[in-house]
Short mmCIF file of N, CA and C in Angstrom, two decimals:
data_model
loop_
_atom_site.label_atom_id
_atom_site.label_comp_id
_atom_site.label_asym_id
_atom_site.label_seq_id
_atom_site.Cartn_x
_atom_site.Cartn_y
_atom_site.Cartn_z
N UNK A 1 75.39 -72.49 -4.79
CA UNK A 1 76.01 -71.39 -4.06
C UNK A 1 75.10 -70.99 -2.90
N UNK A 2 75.21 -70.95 -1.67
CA UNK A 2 75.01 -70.32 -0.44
C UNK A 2 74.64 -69.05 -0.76
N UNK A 3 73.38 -68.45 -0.65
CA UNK A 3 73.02 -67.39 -0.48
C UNK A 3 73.39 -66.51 0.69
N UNK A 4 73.67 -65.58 0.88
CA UNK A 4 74.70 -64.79 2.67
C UNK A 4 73.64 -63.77 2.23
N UNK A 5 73.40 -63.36 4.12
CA UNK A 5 72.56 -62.38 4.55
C UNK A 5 73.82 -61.48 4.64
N UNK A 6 73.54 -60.25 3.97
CA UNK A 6 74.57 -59.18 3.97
C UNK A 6 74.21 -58.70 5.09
N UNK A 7 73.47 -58.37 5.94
CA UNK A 7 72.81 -57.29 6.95
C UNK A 7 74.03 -56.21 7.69
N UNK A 8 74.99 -57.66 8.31
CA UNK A 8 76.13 -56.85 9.07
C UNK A 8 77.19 -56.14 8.13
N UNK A 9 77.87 -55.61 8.94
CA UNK A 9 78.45 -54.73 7.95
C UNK A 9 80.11 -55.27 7.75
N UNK A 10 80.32 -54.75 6.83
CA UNK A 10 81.22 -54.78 6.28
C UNK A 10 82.61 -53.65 6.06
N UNK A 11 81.95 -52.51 6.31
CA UNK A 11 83.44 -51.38 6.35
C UNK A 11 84.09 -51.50 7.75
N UNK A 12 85.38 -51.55 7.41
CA UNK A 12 86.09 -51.40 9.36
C UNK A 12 86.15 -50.05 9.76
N UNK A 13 85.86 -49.79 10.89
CA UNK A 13 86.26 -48.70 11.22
C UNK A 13 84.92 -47.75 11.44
N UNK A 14 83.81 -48.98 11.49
CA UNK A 14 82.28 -48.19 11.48
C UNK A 14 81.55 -48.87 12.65
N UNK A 15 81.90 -47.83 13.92
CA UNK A 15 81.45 -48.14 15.05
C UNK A 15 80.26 -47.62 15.87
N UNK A 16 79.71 -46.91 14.43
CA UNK A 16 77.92 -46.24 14.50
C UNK A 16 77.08 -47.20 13.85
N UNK A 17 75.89 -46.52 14.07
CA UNK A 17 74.71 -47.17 13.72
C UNK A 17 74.50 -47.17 12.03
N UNK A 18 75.30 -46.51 11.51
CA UNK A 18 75.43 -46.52 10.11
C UNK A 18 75.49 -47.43 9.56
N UNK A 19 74.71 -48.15 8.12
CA UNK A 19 75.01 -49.11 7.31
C UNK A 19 75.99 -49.08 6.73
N UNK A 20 76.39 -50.17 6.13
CA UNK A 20 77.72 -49.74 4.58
C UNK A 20 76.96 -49.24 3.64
N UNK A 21 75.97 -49.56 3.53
CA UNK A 21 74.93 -48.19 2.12
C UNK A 21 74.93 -46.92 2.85
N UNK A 22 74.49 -46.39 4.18
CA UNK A 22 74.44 -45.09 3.88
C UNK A 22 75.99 -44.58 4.25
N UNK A 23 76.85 -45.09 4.76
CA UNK A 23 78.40 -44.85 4.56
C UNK A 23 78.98 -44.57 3.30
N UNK A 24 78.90 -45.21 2.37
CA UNK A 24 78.84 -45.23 0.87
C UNK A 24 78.18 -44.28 0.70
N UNK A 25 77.19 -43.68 0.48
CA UNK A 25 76.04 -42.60 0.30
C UNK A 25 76.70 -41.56 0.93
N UNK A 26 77.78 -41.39 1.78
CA UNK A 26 78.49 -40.21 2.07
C UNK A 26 79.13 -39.41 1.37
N UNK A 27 79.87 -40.49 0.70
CA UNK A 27 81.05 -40.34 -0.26
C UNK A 27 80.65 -40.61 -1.74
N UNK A 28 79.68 -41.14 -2.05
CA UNK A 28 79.49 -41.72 -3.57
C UNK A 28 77.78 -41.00 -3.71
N UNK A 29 76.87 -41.67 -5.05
CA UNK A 29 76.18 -42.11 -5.40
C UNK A 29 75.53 -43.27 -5.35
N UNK A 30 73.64 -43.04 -5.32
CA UNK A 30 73.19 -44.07 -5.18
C UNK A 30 73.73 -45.51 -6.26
N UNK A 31 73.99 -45.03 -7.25
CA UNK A 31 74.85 -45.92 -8.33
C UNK A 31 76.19 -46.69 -7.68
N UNK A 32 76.59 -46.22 -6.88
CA UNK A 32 77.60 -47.11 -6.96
C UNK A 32 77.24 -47.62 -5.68
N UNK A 33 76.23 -47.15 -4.81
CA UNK A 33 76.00 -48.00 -3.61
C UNK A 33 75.11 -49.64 -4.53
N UNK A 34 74.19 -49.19 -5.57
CA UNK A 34 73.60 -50.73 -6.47
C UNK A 34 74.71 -51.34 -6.69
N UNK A 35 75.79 -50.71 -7.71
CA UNK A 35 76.73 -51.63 -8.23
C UNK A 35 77.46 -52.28 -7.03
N UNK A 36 77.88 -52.13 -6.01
CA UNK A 36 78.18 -52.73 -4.40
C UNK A 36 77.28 -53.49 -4.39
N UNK A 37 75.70 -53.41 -4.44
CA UNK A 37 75.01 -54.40 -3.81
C UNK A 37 74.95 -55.72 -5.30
N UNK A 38 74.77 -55.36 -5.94
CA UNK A 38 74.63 -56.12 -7.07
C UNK A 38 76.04 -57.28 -7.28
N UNK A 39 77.21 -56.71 -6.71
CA UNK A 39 78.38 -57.60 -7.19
C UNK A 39 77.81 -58.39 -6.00
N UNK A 40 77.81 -58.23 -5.21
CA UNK A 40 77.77 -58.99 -3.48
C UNK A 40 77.68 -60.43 -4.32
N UNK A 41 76.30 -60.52 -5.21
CA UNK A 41 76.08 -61.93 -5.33
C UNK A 41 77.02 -62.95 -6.23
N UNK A 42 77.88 -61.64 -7.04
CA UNK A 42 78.85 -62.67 -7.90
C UNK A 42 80.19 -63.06 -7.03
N UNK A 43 80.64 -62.51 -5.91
CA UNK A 43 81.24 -63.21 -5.28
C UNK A 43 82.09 -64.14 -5.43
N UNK A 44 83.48 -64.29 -5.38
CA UNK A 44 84.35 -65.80 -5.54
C UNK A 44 84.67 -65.92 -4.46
N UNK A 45 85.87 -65.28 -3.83
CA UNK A 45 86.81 -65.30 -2.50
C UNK A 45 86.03 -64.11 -1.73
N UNK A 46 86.00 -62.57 -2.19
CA UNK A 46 85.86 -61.51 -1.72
C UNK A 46 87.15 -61.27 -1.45
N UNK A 47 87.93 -61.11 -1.52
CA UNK A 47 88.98 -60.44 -1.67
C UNK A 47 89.33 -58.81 -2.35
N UNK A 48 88.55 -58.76 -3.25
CA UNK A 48 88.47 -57.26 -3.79
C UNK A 48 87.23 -56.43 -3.24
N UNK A 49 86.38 -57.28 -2.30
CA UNK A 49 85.41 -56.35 -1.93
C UNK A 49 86.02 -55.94 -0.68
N UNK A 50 86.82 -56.67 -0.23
CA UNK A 50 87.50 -56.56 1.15
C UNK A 50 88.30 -55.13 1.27
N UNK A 51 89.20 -55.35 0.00
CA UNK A 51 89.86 -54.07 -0.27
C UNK A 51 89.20 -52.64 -0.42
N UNK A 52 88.50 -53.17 -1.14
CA UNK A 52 87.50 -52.12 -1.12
C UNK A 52 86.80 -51.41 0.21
N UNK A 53 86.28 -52.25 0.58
CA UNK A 53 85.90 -51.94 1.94
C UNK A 53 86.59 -51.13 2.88
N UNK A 54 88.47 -51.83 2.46
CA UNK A 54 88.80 -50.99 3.60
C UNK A 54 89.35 -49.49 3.00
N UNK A 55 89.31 -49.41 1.68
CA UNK A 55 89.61 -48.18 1.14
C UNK A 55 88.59 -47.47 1.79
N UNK A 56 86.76 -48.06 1.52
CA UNK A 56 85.94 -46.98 2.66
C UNK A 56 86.18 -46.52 3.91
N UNK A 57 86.41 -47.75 4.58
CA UNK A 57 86.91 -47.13 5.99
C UNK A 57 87.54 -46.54 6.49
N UNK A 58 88.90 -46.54 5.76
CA UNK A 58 90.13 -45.08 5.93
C UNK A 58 89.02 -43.96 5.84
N UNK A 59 88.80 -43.88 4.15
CA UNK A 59 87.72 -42.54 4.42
C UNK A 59 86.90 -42.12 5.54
N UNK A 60 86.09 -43.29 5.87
CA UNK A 60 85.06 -42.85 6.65
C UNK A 60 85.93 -42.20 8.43
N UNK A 61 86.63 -43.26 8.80
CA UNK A 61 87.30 -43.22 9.90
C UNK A 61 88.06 -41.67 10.01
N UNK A 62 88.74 -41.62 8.66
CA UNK A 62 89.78 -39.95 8.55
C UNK A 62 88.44 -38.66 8.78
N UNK A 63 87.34 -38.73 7.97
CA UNK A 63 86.22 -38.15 8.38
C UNK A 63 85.68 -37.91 9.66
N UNK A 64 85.75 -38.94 10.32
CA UNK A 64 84.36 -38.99 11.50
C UNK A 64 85.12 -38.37 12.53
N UNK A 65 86.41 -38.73 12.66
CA UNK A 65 87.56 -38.47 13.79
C UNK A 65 88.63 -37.82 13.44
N UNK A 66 87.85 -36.15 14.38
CA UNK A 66 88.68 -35.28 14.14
C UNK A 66 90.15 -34.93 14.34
N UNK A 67 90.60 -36.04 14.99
CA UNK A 67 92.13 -36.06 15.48
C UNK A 67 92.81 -37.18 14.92
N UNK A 68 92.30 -37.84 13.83
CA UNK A 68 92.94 -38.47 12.98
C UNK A 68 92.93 -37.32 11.60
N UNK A 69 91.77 -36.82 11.28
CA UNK A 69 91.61 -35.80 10.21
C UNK A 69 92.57 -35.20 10.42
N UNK A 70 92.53 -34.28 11.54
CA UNK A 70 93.97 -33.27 11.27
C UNK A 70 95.72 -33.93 11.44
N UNK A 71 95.97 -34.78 11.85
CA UNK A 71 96.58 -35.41 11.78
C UNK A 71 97.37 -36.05 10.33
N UNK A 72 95.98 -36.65 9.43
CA UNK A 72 96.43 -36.32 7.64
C UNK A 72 96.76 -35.03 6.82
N UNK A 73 95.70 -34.13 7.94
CA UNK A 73 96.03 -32.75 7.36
C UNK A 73 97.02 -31.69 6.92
N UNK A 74 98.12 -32.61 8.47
CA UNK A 74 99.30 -31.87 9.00
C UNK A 74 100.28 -32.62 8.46
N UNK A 75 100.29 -34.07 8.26
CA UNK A 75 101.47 -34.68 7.73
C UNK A 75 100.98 -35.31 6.71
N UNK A 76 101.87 -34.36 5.39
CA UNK A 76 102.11 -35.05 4.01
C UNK A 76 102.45 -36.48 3.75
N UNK A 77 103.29 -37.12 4.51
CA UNK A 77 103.68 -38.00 4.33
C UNK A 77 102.80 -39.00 4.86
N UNK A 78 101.93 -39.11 5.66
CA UNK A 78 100.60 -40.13 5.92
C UNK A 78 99.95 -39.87 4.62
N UNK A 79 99.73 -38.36 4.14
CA UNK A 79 98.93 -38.71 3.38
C UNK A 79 99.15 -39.28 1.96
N UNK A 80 100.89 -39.30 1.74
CA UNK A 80 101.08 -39.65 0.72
C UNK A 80 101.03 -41.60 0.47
N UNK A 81 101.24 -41.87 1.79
CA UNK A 81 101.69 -43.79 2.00
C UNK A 81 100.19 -43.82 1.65
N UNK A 82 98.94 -43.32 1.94
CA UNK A 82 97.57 -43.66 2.29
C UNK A 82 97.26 -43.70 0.88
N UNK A 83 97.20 -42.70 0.44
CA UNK A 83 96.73 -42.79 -1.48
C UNK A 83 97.86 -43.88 -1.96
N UNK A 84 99.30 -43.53 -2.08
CA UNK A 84 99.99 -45.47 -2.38
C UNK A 84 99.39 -46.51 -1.72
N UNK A 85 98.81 -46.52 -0.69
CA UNK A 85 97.63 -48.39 -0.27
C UNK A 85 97.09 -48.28 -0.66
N UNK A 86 96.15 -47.20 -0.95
CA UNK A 86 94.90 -46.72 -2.05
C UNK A 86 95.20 -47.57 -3.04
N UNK A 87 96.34 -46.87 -3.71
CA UNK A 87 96.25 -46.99 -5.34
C UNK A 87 96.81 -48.56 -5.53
N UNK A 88 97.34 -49.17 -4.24
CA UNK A 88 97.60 -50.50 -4.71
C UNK A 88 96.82 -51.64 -4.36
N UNK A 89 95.65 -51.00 -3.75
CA UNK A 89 94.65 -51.87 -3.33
C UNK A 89 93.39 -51.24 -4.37
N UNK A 90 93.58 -50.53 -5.26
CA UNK A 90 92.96 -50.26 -6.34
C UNK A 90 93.18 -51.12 -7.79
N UNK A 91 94.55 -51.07 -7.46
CA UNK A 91 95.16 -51.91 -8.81
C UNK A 91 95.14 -53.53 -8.67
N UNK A 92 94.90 -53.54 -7.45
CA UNK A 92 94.55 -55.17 -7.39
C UNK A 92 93.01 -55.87 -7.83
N UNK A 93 92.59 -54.42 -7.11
CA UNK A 93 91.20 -54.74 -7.28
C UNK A 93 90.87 -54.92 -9.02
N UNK A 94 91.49 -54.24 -9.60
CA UNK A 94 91.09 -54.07 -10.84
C UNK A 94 91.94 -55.48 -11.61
N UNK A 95 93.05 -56.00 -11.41
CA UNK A 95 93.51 -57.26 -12.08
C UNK A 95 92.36 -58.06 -11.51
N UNK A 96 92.11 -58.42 -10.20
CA UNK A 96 91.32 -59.25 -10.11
C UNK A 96 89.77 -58.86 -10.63
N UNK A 97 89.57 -57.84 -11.41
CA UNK A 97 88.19 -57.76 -11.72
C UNK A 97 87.65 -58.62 -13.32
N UNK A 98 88.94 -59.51 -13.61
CA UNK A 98 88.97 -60.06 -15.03
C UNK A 98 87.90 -59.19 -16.26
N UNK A 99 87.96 -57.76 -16.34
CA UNK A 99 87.16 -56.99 -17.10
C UNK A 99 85.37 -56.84 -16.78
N UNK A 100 85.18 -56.98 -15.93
CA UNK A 100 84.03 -57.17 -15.22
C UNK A 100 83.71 -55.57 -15.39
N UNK A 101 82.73 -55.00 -16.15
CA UNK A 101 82.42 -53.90 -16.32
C UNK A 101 81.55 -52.97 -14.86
N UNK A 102 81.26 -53.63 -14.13
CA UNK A 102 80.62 -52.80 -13.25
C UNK A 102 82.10 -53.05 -11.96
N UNK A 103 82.62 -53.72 -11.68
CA UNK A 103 84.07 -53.33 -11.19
C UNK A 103 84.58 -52.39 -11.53
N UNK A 104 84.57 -52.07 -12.43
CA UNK A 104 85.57 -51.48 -13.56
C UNK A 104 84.70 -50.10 -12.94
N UNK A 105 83.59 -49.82 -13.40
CA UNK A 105 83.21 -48.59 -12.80
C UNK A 105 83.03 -48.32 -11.63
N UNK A 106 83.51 -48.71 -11.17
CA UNK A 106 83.49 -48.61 -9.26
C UNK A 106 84.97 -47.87 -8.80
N UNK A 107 85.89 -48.33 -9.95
CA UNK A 107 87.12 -47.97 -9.68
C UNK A 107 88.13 -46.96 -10.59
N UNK A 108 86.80 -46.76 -11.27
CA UNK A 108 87.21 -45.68 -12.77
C UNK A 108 87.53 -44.25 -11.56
#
């Protein structure tokens, strides 16, 4: 297996000098920024880290930019489609986590 330099980043929608650890560190615990770094190496496709990823970036993006923020603020209905991609890019993540216990807590 190819060892990959993680360095660049990985959340979309992160057009600062910010890492994906301290982006993560916004919203989470140092715990789940390890369990992120720790899966990196078990790796198959990435496909569920992808998702993941972009579940951060909505966050981070709805955060940073205040005229997208109020924008969710004001219409229910963005915010309701956004938690349904959420929750179905949650539920994928989790079939594809074949019981993988530190997945599993990432998405508990």
């Amino acid at each position: 297996m190819i060892k990959k330099d993680f360095k660049y980043r990985e959340i979309p929608y992160n057009y600062t000098s910010f890492s994906d650890r301290e982006i993560i560190l916004r919203y989470f615990d140092d715990e789940t920024a390890d369990i992120i770094e720790s899966l990196r190496s078990q790796r198959v496709t990435g496909r569920s880290a992808k998702l993941l990823f972009e579940i951060y970036g909505d966050l981070f993006i709805i955060d940073r930019n205040p005229y997208i923020f109020n924008d969710y603020l004001e219409d229910f209905r963005k915010q309701r489609r956004l938690k349904r991609l959420h929750r179905a890019r949650l539920d994928i993540i989790i079939k594809g986590a074949n019981g993988n216990p530190l997945v599993l807590k990432l998405v508990e």
